[in-house]
mmCIF file of C-alpha atoms in Angstrom:
data_model
loop_
_atom_site.group_PDB
_atom_site.id
_atom_site.type_symbol
_atom_site.label_atom_id
_atom_site.label_comp_id
_atom_site.label_asym_id
_atom_site.label_seq_id
_atom_site.Cartn_x
_atom_site.Cartn_y
_atom_site.Cartn_z
ATOM 1 C CA MET A 1 -14.660 9.665 2.300
ATOM 2 C CA PRO A 2 -14.266 6.568 4.536
ATOM 3 C CA GLN A 3 -16.559 5.761 7.436
ATOM 4 C CA ILE A 4 -14.714 5.810 10.754
ATOM 5 C CA ALA A 5 -15.066 2.724 12.913
ATOM 6 C CA THR A 6 -16.779 3.558 16.190
ATOM 7 C CA ASP A 7 -16.581 0.313 18.129
ATOM 8 C CA GLU A 8 -13.771 1.656 20.317
ATOM 9 C CA PRO A 9 -12.733 5.108 21.537
ATOM 10 C CA PHE A 10 -10.136 7.029 19.530
ATOM 11 C CA PRO A 11 -7.579 9.476 20.970
ATOM 12 C CA ALA A 12 -8.611 13.123 21.140
ATOM 13 C CA GLY A 13 -8.412 14.732 17.717
ATOM 14 C CA TRP A 14 -8.198 11.388 15.878
ATOM 15 C CA ARG A 15 -11.356 11.876 13.848
ATOM 16 C CA ARG A 16 -10.301 15.271 12.507
ATOM 17 C CA ALA A 17 -6.702 14.195 11.865
ATOM 18 C CA PHE A 18 -7.837 10.994 10.174
ATOM 19 C CA ILE A 19 -10.191 12.835 7.818
ATOM 20 C CA VAL A 20 -7.597 15.480 6.940
ATOM 21 C CA LEU A 21 -4.842 12.949 6.317
ATOM 22 C CA TRP A 22 -7.182 10.732 4.304
ATOM 23 C CA LEU A 23 -8.138 13.757 2.208
ATOM 24 C CA GLY A 24 -4.464 14.715 1.838
ATOM 25 C CA CYS A 25 -3.607 11.216 0.607
ATOM 26 C CA PHE A 26 -6.598 11.347 -1.753
ATOM 27 C CA ILE A 27 -5.413 14.660 -3.252
ATOM 28 C CA THR A 28 -1.839 13.349 -3.523
ATOM 29 C CA GLY A 29 -3.008 10.220 -5.331
ATOM 30 C CA MET A 30 -5.406 12.145 -7.549
ATOM 31 C CA GLY A 31 -2.784 14.754 -8.424
ATOM 32 C CA TYR A 32 -0.275 12.088 -9.381
ATOM 33 C CA SER A 33 -2.730 10.170 -11.563
ATOM 34 C CA MET A 34 -4.108 13.380 -13.138
ATOM 35 C CA THR A 35 -0.723 14.057 -14.668
ATOM 36 C CA MET A 36 1.525 11.022 -14.908
ATOM 37 C CA PRO A 37 -0.495 8.687 -17.218
ATOM 38 C CA PHE A 38 -0.338 11.423 -19.868
ATOM 39 C CA ILE A 39 3.207 12.683 -19.385
ATOM 40 C CA SER A 40 4.417 10.648 -22.348
ATOM 41 C CA LEU A 41 1.862 12.435 -24.546
ATOM 42 C CA PHE A 42 2.957 15.771 -23.019
ATOM 43 C CA ILE A 43 6.602 14.955 -23.787
ATOM 44 C CA ASN A 44 5.640 14.044 -27.359
ATOM 45 C CA GLU A 45 4.404 17.628 -27.860
ATOM 46 C CA LEU A 46 7.733 19.131 -26.742
ATOM 47 C CA GLY A 47 9.848 17.778 -29.588
ATOM 48 C CA THR A 48 10.290 15.201 -32.347
ATOM 49 C CA PHE A 49 11.216 11.785 -30.962
ATOM 50 C CA THR A 50 11.638 8.259 -32.289
ATOM 51 C CA HIS A 51 9.583 5.426 -30.812
ATOM 52 C CA PHE A 52 12.504 4.327 -28.648
ATOM 53 C CA GLN A 53 13.338 7.890 -27.529
ATOM 54 C CA LEU A 54 9.741 8.617 -26.523
ATOM 55 C CA ASN A 55 9.518 5.411 -24.482
ATOM 56 C CA LEU A 56 12.914 6.084 -22.879
ATOM 57 C CA PHE A 57 12.163 9.704 -21.954
ATOM 58 C CA SER A 58 8.766 8.663 -20.579
ATOM 59 C CA GLY A 59 10.434 6.047 -18.410
ATOM 60 C CA LEU A 60 13.030 8.550 -17.183
ATOM 61 C CA ALA A 61 10.337 11.103 -16.337
ATOM 62 C CA PHE A 62 8.660 8.482 -14.154
ATOM 63 C CA ALA A 63 11.874 7.076 -12.706
ATOM 64 C CA MET A 64 13.649 10.311 -11.718
ATOM 65 C CA THR A 65 11.244 11.067 -8.882
ATOM 66 C CA PHE A 66 11.829 7.662 -7.387
ATOM 67 C CA ILE A 67 15.599 7.682 -7.844
ATOM 68 C CA SER A 68 15.907 10.792 -5.677
ATOM 69 C CA GLN A 69 13.247 9.458 -3.302
ATOM 70 C CA ALA A 70 15.196 6.244 -2.759
ATOM 71 C CA LEU A 71 18.376 8.197 -2.022
ATOM 72 C CA VAL A 72 16.952 10.582 0.599
ATOM 73 C CA SER A 73 14.187 8.518 2.261
ATOM 74 C CA PRO A 74 16.465 7.135 5.057
ATOM 75 C CA PHE A 75 17.421 10.707 5.985
ATOM 76 C CA TRP A 76 13.778 11.784 6.140
ATOM 77 C CA GLY A 77 12.981 8.643 8.165
ATOM 78 C CA SER A 78 15.551 9.490 10.829
ATOM 79 C CA LEU A 79 14.225 13.050 10.938
ATOM 80 C CA ALA A 80 10.665 11.716 11.319
ATOM 81 C CA ASP A 81 11.721 9.735 14.421
ATOM 82 C CA THR A 82 13.128 12.891 16.024
ATOM 83 C CA LYS A 83 10.803 15.620 14.690
ATOM 84 C CA GLY A 84 7.549 13.825 13.960
ATOM 85 C CA ARG A 85 5.592 12.730 10.896
ATOM 86 C CA LYS A 86 3.483 15.870 10.607
ATOM 87 C CA LEU A 87 6.558 17.899 9.687
ATOM 88 C CA MET A 88 7.373 15.336 6.997
ATOM 89 C CA CYS A 89 3.838 15.649 5.578
ATOM 90 C CA LEU A 90 4.216 19.429 5.452
ATOM 91 C CA ARG A 91 7.618 19.157 3.774
ATOM 92 C CA ALA A 92 6.261 16.811 1.116
ATOM 93 C CA SER A 93 3.039 18.655 0.285
ATOM 94 C CA GLY A 94 4.663 22.090 0.291
ATOM 95 C CA VAL A 95 7.483 21.245 -2.106
ATOM 96 C CA MET A 96 5.242 19.122 -4.327
ATOM 97 C CA ALA A 97 2.896 22.098 -4.750
ATOM 98 C CA ILE A 98 5.762 24.079 -6.263
ATOM 99 C CA THR A 99 7.462 21.397 -8.376
ATOM 100 C CA ILE A 100 4.258 20.061 -9.941
ATOM 101 C CA PHE A 101 3.083 23.564 -10.862
ATOM 102 C CA VAL A 102 6.453 24.382 -12.451
ATOM 103 C CA THR A 103 6.371 21.109 -14.420
ATOM 104 C CA GLY A 104 3.306 22.472 -16.178
ATOM 105 C CA LEU A 105 5.470 25.364 -17.406
ATOM 106 C CA ALA A 106 8.107 23.042 -18.948
ATOM 107 C CA THR A 107 9.417 23.919 -22.413
ATOM 108 C CA ASN A 108 11.517 20.769 -22.973
ATOM 109 C CA VAL A 109 11.775 17.198 -21.760
ATOM 110 C CA TRP A 110 14.848 17.809 -19.604
ATOM 111 C CA MET A 111 12.987 20.415 -17.565
ATOM 112 C CA ILE A 112 10.294 17.824 -16.832
ATOM 113 C CA ILE A 113 12.884 15.235 -15.829
ATOM 114 C CA PHE A 114 14.694 17.693 -13.521
ATOM 115 C CA MET A 115 11.492 18.822 -11.777
ATOM 116 C CA ARG A 116 10.476 15.206 -11.307
ATOM 117 C CA PHE A 117 13.862 14.519 -9.700
ATOM 118 C CA LEU A 118 13.463 17.492 -7.356
ATOM 119 C CA GLN A 119 9.903 16.461 -6.500
ATOM 120 C CA GLY A 120 11.066 12.993 -5.478
ATOM 121 C CA ALA A 121 13.703 14.352 -3.111
ATOM 122 C CA PHE A 122 10.971 15.983 -0.984
ATOM 123 C CA SER A 123 8.052 13.585 -1.549
ATOM 124 C CA GLY A 124 6.495 11.139 0.886
ATOM 125 C CA TYR A 125 3.160 12.537 2.041
ATOM 126 C CA ILE A 126 1.212 9.267 1.841
ATOM 127 C CA ASN A 127 3.883 7.165 3.542
ATOM 128 C CA ASN A 128 4.331 9.631 6.402
ATOM 129 C CA ALA A 129 0.592 10.059 6.871
ATOM 130 C CA THR A 130 0.272 6.265 7.009
ATOM 131 C CA ALA A 131 3.119 5.974 9.539
ATOM 132 C CA LEU A 132 1.589 8.735 11.656
ATOM 133 C CA ILE A 133 -1.710 6.867 11.913
ATOM 134 C CA ALA A 134 -0.111 3.448 12.315
ATOM 135 C CA GLY A 135 1.812 4.627 15.373
ATOM 136 C CA GLU A 136 -1.399 5.614 17.167
ATOM 137 C CA THR A 137 -3.596 2.693 16.158
ATOM 138 C CA PRO A 138 -4.364 -0.415 18.277
ATOM 139 C CA HIS A 139 -2.751 -3.462 16.702
ATOM 140 C CA ARG A 140 -6.055 -5.293 16.356
ATOM 141 C CA LYS A 141 -7.260 -2.454 14.125
ATOM 142 C CA SER A 142 -4.092 -2.152 12.054
ATOM 143 C CA GLY A 143 -5.499 -4.057 9.077
ATOM 144 C CA TRP A 144 -8.618 -1.890 8.906
ATOM 145 C CA VAL A 145 -6.677 1.354 9.323
ATOM 146 C CA MET A 146 -4.054 0.491 6.696
ATOM 147 C CA SER A 147 -6.702 -0.626 4.198
ATOM 148 C CA THR A 148 -8.870 2.435 4.851
ATOM 149 C CA MET A 149 -5.920 4.764 4.329
ATOM 150 C CA MET A 150 -5.156 2.820 1.174
ATOM 151 C CA THR A 151 -8.600 3.778 -0.167
ATOM 152 C CA ALA A 152 -7.495 7.427 -0.123
ATOM 153 C CA GLY A 153 -4.703 6.885 -2.622
ATOM 154 C CA VAL A 154 -6.646 4.432 -4.776
ATOM 155 C CA SER A 155 -9.705 6.702 -4.806
ATOM 156 C CA GLY A 156 -7.454 9.497 -5.996
ATOM 157 C CA ASN A 157 -5.922 7.156 -8.546
ATOM 158 C CA LEU A 158 -9.426 6.366 -9.760
ATOM 159 C CA VAL A 159 -10.615 9.964 -10.117
ATOM 160 C CA GLY A 160 -7.305 11.402 -11.335
ATOM 161 C CA PRO A 161 -6.922 9.679 -14.725
ATOM 162 C CA LEU A 162 -10.557 10.386 -15.658
ATOM 163 C CA LEU A 163 -10.323 14.043 -14.682
ATOM 164 C CA GLY A 164 -6.821 14.423 -16.099
ATOM 165 C CA GLY A 165 -7.787 12.715 -19.352
ATOM 166 C CA ALA A 166 -10.829 14.956 -19.850
ATOM 167 C CA LEU A 167 -8.864 18.116 -18.996
ATOM 168 C CA SER A 168 -5.999 17.089 -21.280
ATOM 169 C CA ASP A 169 -8.352 16.500 -24.223
ATOM 170 C CA TRP A 170 -10.197 19.782 -23.652
ATOM 171 C CA CYS A 171 -7.527 22.158 -22.315
ATOM 172 C CA GLY A 172 -4.144 20.612 -23.092
ATOM 173 C CA TYR A 173 -1.648 18.641 -21.031
ATOM 174 C CA ARG A 174 -0.402 21.588 -18.917
ATOM 175 C CA ILE A 175 -3.648 22.433 -17.094
ATOM 176 C CA PRO A 176 -3.704 19.272 -14.881
ATOM 177 C CA PHE A 177 -0.260 20.195 -13.520
ATOM 178 C CA PHE A 178 -1.441 23.671 -12.536
ATOM 179 C CA ILE A 179 -4.550 22.289 -10.824
ATOM 180 C CA THR A 180 -2.529 19.642 -8.995
ATOM 181 C CA GLY A 181 -0.075 22.250 -7.718
ATOM 182 C CA GLY A 182 -2.969 24.248 -6.256
ATOM 183 C CA LEU A 183 -4.491 21.181 -4.622
ATOM 184 C CA MET A 184 -1.188 20.251 -3.015
ATOM 185 C CA LEU A 185 -0.982 23.763 -1.555
ATOM 186 C CA LEU A 186 -4.458 23.174 -0.071
ATOM 187 C CA THR A 187 -3.209 19.868 1.390
ATOM 188 C CA PHE A 188 -0.287 21.685 3.015
ATOM 189 C CA LEU A 189 -2.591 24.261 4.631
ATOM 190 C CA LEU A 190 -5.113 21.675 5.892
ATOM 191 C CA THR A 191 -2.370 19.509 7.387
ATOM 192 C CA LEU A 192 -0.712 22.516 9.005
ATOM 193 C CA THR A 193 -3.867 23.845 10.674
ATOM 194 C CA LEU A 194 -6.031 20.780 11.414
ATOM 195 C CA VAL A 195 -3.709 17.853 12.245
ATOM 196 C CA ASP A 196 -2.477 17.492 15.841
ATOM 197 C CA GLU A 197 0.155 14.782 16.134
ATOM 198 C CA HIS A 198 0.487 12.773 19.345
ATOM 199 C CA PHE A 199 4.225 12.284 19.107
ATOM 200 C CA THR A 200 7.000 11.898 21.657
ATOM 201 C CA PRO A 201 10.287 12.849 19.973
ATOM 202 C CA ILE A 202 13.194 10.458 20.227
ATOM 203 C CA GLN A 203 16.419 12.273 21.064
ATOM 204 C CA PRO A 204 19.110 11.757 18.417
ATOM 205 C CA THR A 205 21.457 10.415 21.120
ATOM 206 C CA GLU A 206 18.851 7.761 21.997
ATOM 207 C CA LEU A 207 18.453 6.453 18.469
ATOM 208 C CA LYS A 208 19.816 2.935 18.256
ATOM 209 C CA PRO A 209 21.626 1.921 15.077
ATOM 210 C CA MET A 210 19.329 0.144 12.622
ATOM 211 C CA ARG A 211 21.481 -2.981 12.737
ATOM 212 C CA GLU A 212 20.932 -3.207 16.506
ATOM 213 C CA LEU A 213 17.195 -2.644 16.133
ATOM 214 C CA LEU A 214 16.887 -5.272 13.404
ATOM 215 C CA ASN A 215 18.631 -7.778 15.679
ATOM 216 C CA LEU A 216 15.825 -7.260 18.209
ATOM 217 C CA ILE A 217 13.157 -8.326 15.695
ATOM 218 C CA PRO A 218 12.457 -12.084 15.986
ATOM 219 C CA ASN A 219 11.241 -12.449 12.390
ATOM 220 C CA VAL A 220 13.727 -10.132 10.734
ATOM 221 C CA LYS A 221 13.743 -12.245 7.533
ATOM 222 C CA LEU A 222 10.037 -11.534 7.215
ATOM 223 C CA ILE A 223 10.812 -7.801 7.373
ATOM 224 C CA TYR A 224 13.326 -8.199 4.555
ATOM 225 C CA ALA A 225 10.738 -10.163 2.569
ATOM 226 C CA MET A 226 8.257 -7.295 2.996
ATOM 227 C CA PHE A 227 10.853 -4.855 1.682
ATOM 228 C CA ILE A 228 11.269 -7.052 -1.397
ATOM 229 C CA THR A 229 7.494 -7.385 -1.719
ATOM 230 C CA THR A 230 7.088 -3.613 -1.635
ATOM 231 C CA LEU A 231 9.748 -3.283 -4.344
ATOM 232 C CA ILE A 232 8.253 -5.900 -6.673
ATOM 233 C CA VAL A 233 4.605 -4.907 -6.203
ATOM 234 C CA GLN A 234 5.472 -1.272 -6.901
ATOM 235 C CA ALA A 235 7.565 -2.297 -9.921
ATOM 236 C CA SER A 236 4.584 -4.255 -11.266
ATOM 237 C CA VAL A 237 2.483 -1.094 -11.117
ATOM 238 C CA MET A 238 5.117 1.243 -12.527
ATOM 239 C CA SER A 239 6.137 -1.032 -15.397
ATOM 240 C CA ILE A 240 2.663 -0.455 -16.860
ATOM 241 C CA ASP A 241 1.967 3.179 -15.951
ATOM 242 C CA PRO A 242 4.517 4.855 -18.303
ATOM 243 C CA ILE A 243 3.281 2.902 -21.321
ATOM 244 C CA VAL A 244 -0.506 2.843 -20.757
ATOM 245 C CA SER A 245 -1.305 5.857 -22.923
ATOM 246 C CA LEU A 246 1.206 4.765 -25.592
ATOM 247 C CA TYR A 247 -0.188 1.220 -25.578
ATOM 248 C CA VAL A 248 -3.739 2.524 -25.982
ATOM 249 C CA ARG A 249 -2.572 4.788 -28.827
ATOM 250 C CA ASP A 250 -0.942 1.738 -30.432
ATOM 251 C CA MET A 251 -4.318 -0.037 -30.270
ATOM 252 C CA ILE A 252 -6.644 2.744 -31.501
ATOM 253 C CA GLY A 253 -4.361 5.308 -33.163
ATOM 254 C CA ASN A 254 -4.671 9.049 -32.595
ATOM 255 C CA HIS A 255 -8.313 8.922 -31.564
ATOM 256 C CA ARG A 256 -9.822 12.313 -30.674
ATOM 257 C CA ASN A 257 -10.553 11.051 -27.133
ATOM 258 C CA LEU A 258 -7.223 9.244 -26.761
ATOM 259 C CA ALA A 259 -6.337 10.785 -23.375
ATOM 260 C CA LEU A 260 -9.779 10.062 -21.913
ATOM 261 C CA ILE A 261 -9.721 6.418 -23.087
ATOM 262 C CA ALA A 262 -6.191 6.018 -21.737
ATOM 263 C CA GLY A 263 -7.389 7.597 -18.494
ATOM 264 C CA ILE A 264 -10.179 5.024 -18.173
ATOM 265 C CA VAL A 265 -7.682 2.190 -18.690
ATOM 266 C CA ALA A 266 -5.322 3.778 -16.154
ATOM 267 C CA ALA A 267 -8.124 4.284 -13.617
ATOM 268 C CA ALA A 268 -9.549 0.751 -13.799
ATOM 269 C CA PRO A 269 -7.310 -0.805 -11.087
ATOM 270 C CA GLY A 270 -8.126 2.084 -8.753
ATOM 271 C CA LEU A 271 -11.845 1.348 -9.024
ATOM 272 C CA GLY A 272 -11.226 -2.313 -8.219
ATOM 273 C CA ASN A 273 -9.039 -1.351 -5.261
ATOM 274 C CA LEU A 274 -11.659 1.034 -3.935
ATOM 275 C CA LEU A 275 -14.469 -1.509 -4.086
ATOM 276 C CA SER A 276 -12.569 -4.282 -2.315
ATOM 277 C CA ALA A 277 -10.139 -2.477 0.037
ATOM 278 C CA SER A 278 -12.441 -2.231 3.074
ATOM 279 C CA LYS A 279 -13.565 -5.870 2.886
ATOM 280 C CA VAL A 280 -9.995 -7.032 2.362
ATOM 281 C CA GLY A 281 -8.928 -4.984 5.396
ATOM 282 C CA HIS A 282 -11.539 -6.600 7.670
ATOM 283 C CA LEU A 283 -10.625 -10.031 6.297
ATOM 284 C CA MET A 284 -6.969 -9.282 6.994
ATOM 285 C CA ASP A 285 -7.778 -8.601 10.655
ATOM 286 C CA HIS A 286 -9.353 -12.070 10.873
ATOM 287 C CA VAL A 287 -7.095 -14.350 8.801
ATOM 288 C CA GLY A 288 -3.832 -12.429 8.996
ATOM 289 C CA PRO A 289 -1.928 -10.290 6.466
ATOM 290 C CA GLU A 290 0.384 -13.119 5.326
ATOM 291 C CA ARG A 291 -2.488 -15.139 3.841
ATOM 292 C CA ILE A 292 -3.982 -12.083 2.125
ATOM 293 C CA LEU A 293 -0.601 -11.246 0.646
ATOM 294 C CA GLN A 294 -0.046 -14.716 -0.786
ATOM 295 C CA LEU A 295 -3.533 -14.947 -2.271
ATOM 296 C CA GLY A 296 -3.283 -11.499 -3.847
ATOM 297 C CA LEU A 297 0.099 -12.249 -5.416
ATOM 298 C CA ALA A 298 -1.157 -15.546 -6.863
ATOM 299 C CA ILE A 299 -4.235 -13.973 -8.487
ATOM 300 C CA ALA A 300 -2.306 -10.940 -9.764
ATOM 301 C CA THR A 301 0.268 -13.208 -11.430
ATOM 302 C CA LEU A 302 -2.458 -15.056 -13.354
ATOM 303 C CA LEU A 303 -4.237 -11.867 -14.455
ATOM 304 C CA PHE A 304 -1.216 -10.545 -16.330
ATOM 305 C CA ILE A 305 -1.604 -13.398 -18.848
ATOM 306 C CA PRO A 306 -4.869 -12.178 -20.458
ATOM 307 C CA MET A 307 -3.660 -8.564 -20.253
ATOM 308 C CA ALA A 308 -0.656 -9.536 -22.379
ATOM 309 C CA LEU A 309 -2.903 -11.214 -24.950
ATOM 310 C CA THR A 310 -5.636 -8.600 -25.416
ATOM 311 C CA HIS A 311 -5.788 -6.105 -28.284
ATOM 312 C CA SER A 312 -8.732 -4.042 -27.016
ATOM 313 C CA PRO A 313 -8.652 -1.079 -24.610
ATOM 314 C CA ALA A 314 -12.014 -2.202 -23.219
ATOM 315 C CA TRP A 315 -10.759 -5.684 -22.383
ATOM 316 C CA LEU A 316 -7.504 -4.254 -21.019
ATOM 317 C CA ALA A 317 -9.508 -1.961 -18.727
ATOM 318 C CA GLY A 318 -11.656 -4.927 -17.643
ATOM 319 C CA TRP A 319 -8.709 -7.119 -16.718
ATOM 320 C CA ARG A 320 -7.031 -4.202 -14.933
ATOM 321 C CA PHE A 321 -10.229 -3.662 -12.939
ATOM 322 C CA ILE A 322 -10.149 -7.301 -11.772
ATOM 323 C CA LEU A 323 -6.459 -6.849 -10.980
ATOM 324 C CA GLY A 324 -7.416 -3.939 -8.737
ATOM 325 C CA LEU A 325 -9.945 -6.116 -6.909
ATOM 326 C CA ALA A 326 -7.348 -8.809 -6.321
ATOM 327 C CA SER A 327 -4.391 -6.593 -5.427
ATOM 328 C CA ALA A 328 -6.159 -4.293 -2.934
ATOM 329 C CA GLY A 329 -4.512 -6.068 -0.025
ATOM 330 C CA LEU A 330 -0.923 -6.320 -1.308
ATOM 331 C CA MET A 331 0.606 -3.075 -0.024
ATOM 332 C CA PRO A 332 -1.630 -2.891 3.096
ATOM 333 C CA ALA A 333 -0.666 -6.459 3.992
ATOM 334 C CA ALA A 334 3.053 -5.709 3.712
ATOM 335 C CA GLN A 335 2.643 -2.498 5.754
ATOM 336 C CA THR A 336 0.536 -4.301 8.368
ATOM 337 C CA ILE A 337 3.224 -6.962 8.810
ATOM 338 C CA LEU A 338 5.790 -4.198 9.322
ATOM 339 C CA THR A 339 3.492 -2.441 11.806
ATOM 340 C CA LEU A 340 3.011 -5.578 13.904
ATOM 341 C CA ASP A 341 6.643 -6.707 13.938
ATOM 342 C CA VAL A 342 8.652 -3.484 14.234
ATOM 343 C CA PRO A 343 9.585 -1.758 17.559
ATOM 344 C CA HIS A 344 7.937 1.643 18.015
ATOM 345 C CA GLU A 345 11.262 3.481 18.199
ATOM 346 C CA ALA A 346 12.188 2.199 14.742
ATOM 347 C CA PHE A 347 8.835 2.997 13.113
ATOM 348 C CA GLY A 348 9.956 6.037 11.170
ATOM 349 C CA ARG A 349 13.153 4.480 9.907
ATOM 350 C CA ILE A 350 11.575 1.142 8.963
ATOM 351 C CA PHE A 351 8.811 2.917 7.058
ATOM 352 C CA SER A 352 11.406 5.149 5.389
ATOM 353 C CA TYR A 353 13.422 2.100 4.330
ATOM 354 C CA ASN A 354 10.198 0.594 3.046
ATOM 355 C CA GLN A 355 9.595 3.833 1.136
ATOM 356 C CA SER A 356 13.092 3.525 -0.343
ATOM 357 C CA PHE A 357 12.262 0.032 -1.567
ATOM 358 C CA GLN A 358 8.983 1.352 -2.938
ATOM 359 C CA ALA A 359 10.879 4.100 -4.731
ATOM 360 C CA ALA A 360 13.405 1.578 -6.030
ATOM 361 C CA GLY A 361 10.489 -0.491 -7.318
ATOM 362 C CA SER A 362 9.141 2.550 -9.124
ATOM 363 C CA VAL A 363 12.545 3.130 -10.750
ATOM 364 C CA LEU A 364 12.911 -0.516 -11.699
ATOM 365 C CA GLY A 365 9.364 -0.740 -13.045
ATOM 366 C CA SER A 366 9.495 2.518 -15.002
ATOM 367 C CA LEU A 367 12.778 1.687 -16.698
ATOM 368 C CA MET A 368 11.786 -1.939 -17.247
ATOM 369 C CA GLY A 369 8.492 -0.940 -18.862
ATOM 370 C CA SER A 370 9.994 1.737 -21.091
ATOM 371 C CA LEU A 371 13.024 -0.297 -22.189
ATOM 372 C CA VAL A 372 11.159 -3.566 -22.801
ATOM 373 C CA SER A 373 8.384 -1.818 -24.740
ATOM 374 C CA GLY A 374 10.936 0.182 -26.720
ATOM 375 C CA LEU A 375 13.116 -2.816 -27.591
ATOM 376 C CA PHE A 376 10.409 -5.474 -27.956
ATOM 377 C CA SER A 377 6.675 -4.785 -27.594
ATOM 378 C CA TYR A 378 4.051 -3.551 -25.149
ATOM 379 C CA PRO A 379 2.674 -7.064 -24.395
ATOM 380 C CA ALA A 380 6.201 -8.159 -23.439
ATOM 381 C CA VAL A 381 6.000 -5.790 -20.479
ATOM 382 C CA PHE A 382 2.943 -7.633 -19.132
ATOM 383 C CA TRP A 383 4.636 -11.037 -19.500
ATOM 384 C CA LEU A 384 7.730 -9.864 -17.641
ATOM 385 C CA THR A 385 5.681 -8.178 -14.905
ATOM 386 C CA GLY A 386 3.676 -11.346 -14.277
ATOM 387 C CA ALA A 387 6.905 -13.318 -13.975
ATOM 388 C CA THR A 388 8.293 -10.947 -11.322
ATOM 389 C CA LEU A 389 5.095 -11.259 -9.264
ATOM 390 C CA LEU A 390 5.428 -15.042 -9.410
ATOM 391 C CA ILE A 391 8.979 -14.739 -8.054
ATOM 392 C CA ASN A 392 7.644 -12.492 -5.278
ATOM 393 C CA LEU A 393 5.019 -15.093 -4.353
ATOM 394 C CA LEU A 394 7.683 -17.790 -4.076
ATOM 395 C CA ILE A 395 9.847 -15.562 -1.848
ATOM 396 C CA VAL A 396 6.936 -14.856 0.514
ATOM 397 C CA MET A 397 5.945 -18.544 0.689
ATOM 398 C CA VAL A 398 9.497 -19.679 1.457
ATOM 399 C CA THR A 399 10.000 -16.952 4.083
ATOM 400 C CA ARG A 400 6.703 -17.692 5.801
ATOM 401 C CA THR A 401 7.480 -21.415 5.900
ATOM 402 C CA ARG A 402 10.867 -20.789 7.527
ATOM 403 C CA THR A 403 9.341 -18.292 9.990
ATOM 404 C CA ALA A 404 6.648 -20.760 10.988
ATOM 405 C CA LYS A 405 9.277 -23.440 11.723
ATOM 406 C CA LEU A 406 11.235 -21.000 13.908
ATOM 407 C CA THR A 407 8.158 -20.166 16.003
ATOM 408 C CA GLU A 408 7.072 -23.765 16.561
#
């Protein structure tokens, strides 16, 4: 649980709301990582598949959630601006409790894919919780708040694979889905009863078209660059996630602790993120999010080289841990830039568009990872992912240079 900064007064109810939302994001992240790193192994038990089919179905199971999420996020964003972010958190946690539990009851791969699609259409707890807090936070604390909220998801992503791997080895692949469904129901109840949102609804007739709002933003190209950054960074994560357990199995065979070892490899970046997120957040408040973003992208690009060359789960986990240390500021930096440059009345919609790009990145990464590994090899996925991060770095550098010239 994060320590709350006390060097300035917070609005009434902030402490309680912050703790509940942080816990909700932790449970959401943990629930996701308890189940998803092992879904390819779960699918493998539901039928007889070729190597290519197993990789393809695993990629589809990951991607379907984000395809539906990308399609409906703008609608939920507009509703958030008129109804508030708390309602969006309740919508997400409530439906996820049902869909994740039912996924554990699946009897074939298509049932998993359908439930994942339905889950994505109503997801968005972490993004809405982040937007809720961002709208009530002083700008000079935005870096700390975004990074601290980020520790919730990454802490969950750290605990989830270890717990999910142990449960899968001991009890089978269905049990983590049942537990996650119950925890999401708890998140719904805690958010409903303990979070008080300080929100002034915007009347639908007062909502300006997004094109008009974007024209009011001086550095609108920087906003577009952050959308692209969100897409590519998320794709870099999701290109690896669907194949982690299969890659580990390729290295060590059907080891009796396969799921636990794969869980450790999957959890390694989360541990790195957790250890460095707070320090990166404070550094971001001092040097600016743009510099943190560029440095993180440069280091992450280089780290994918040794990950592509290793043949050991231990070394792969080690390099992924260092990647977590280096990449802790990537998403918070992009979100902080959006927070500082976007008008308050467009908050919900901008964050929803950003969520759509994040979802699109998840789709792109999942399909890229599954197709490239199925057609070529698992190391090829790491080479391609590193190349996309390098392209992202170049985009951010060019955009920042042009923005700096405009402001001189």
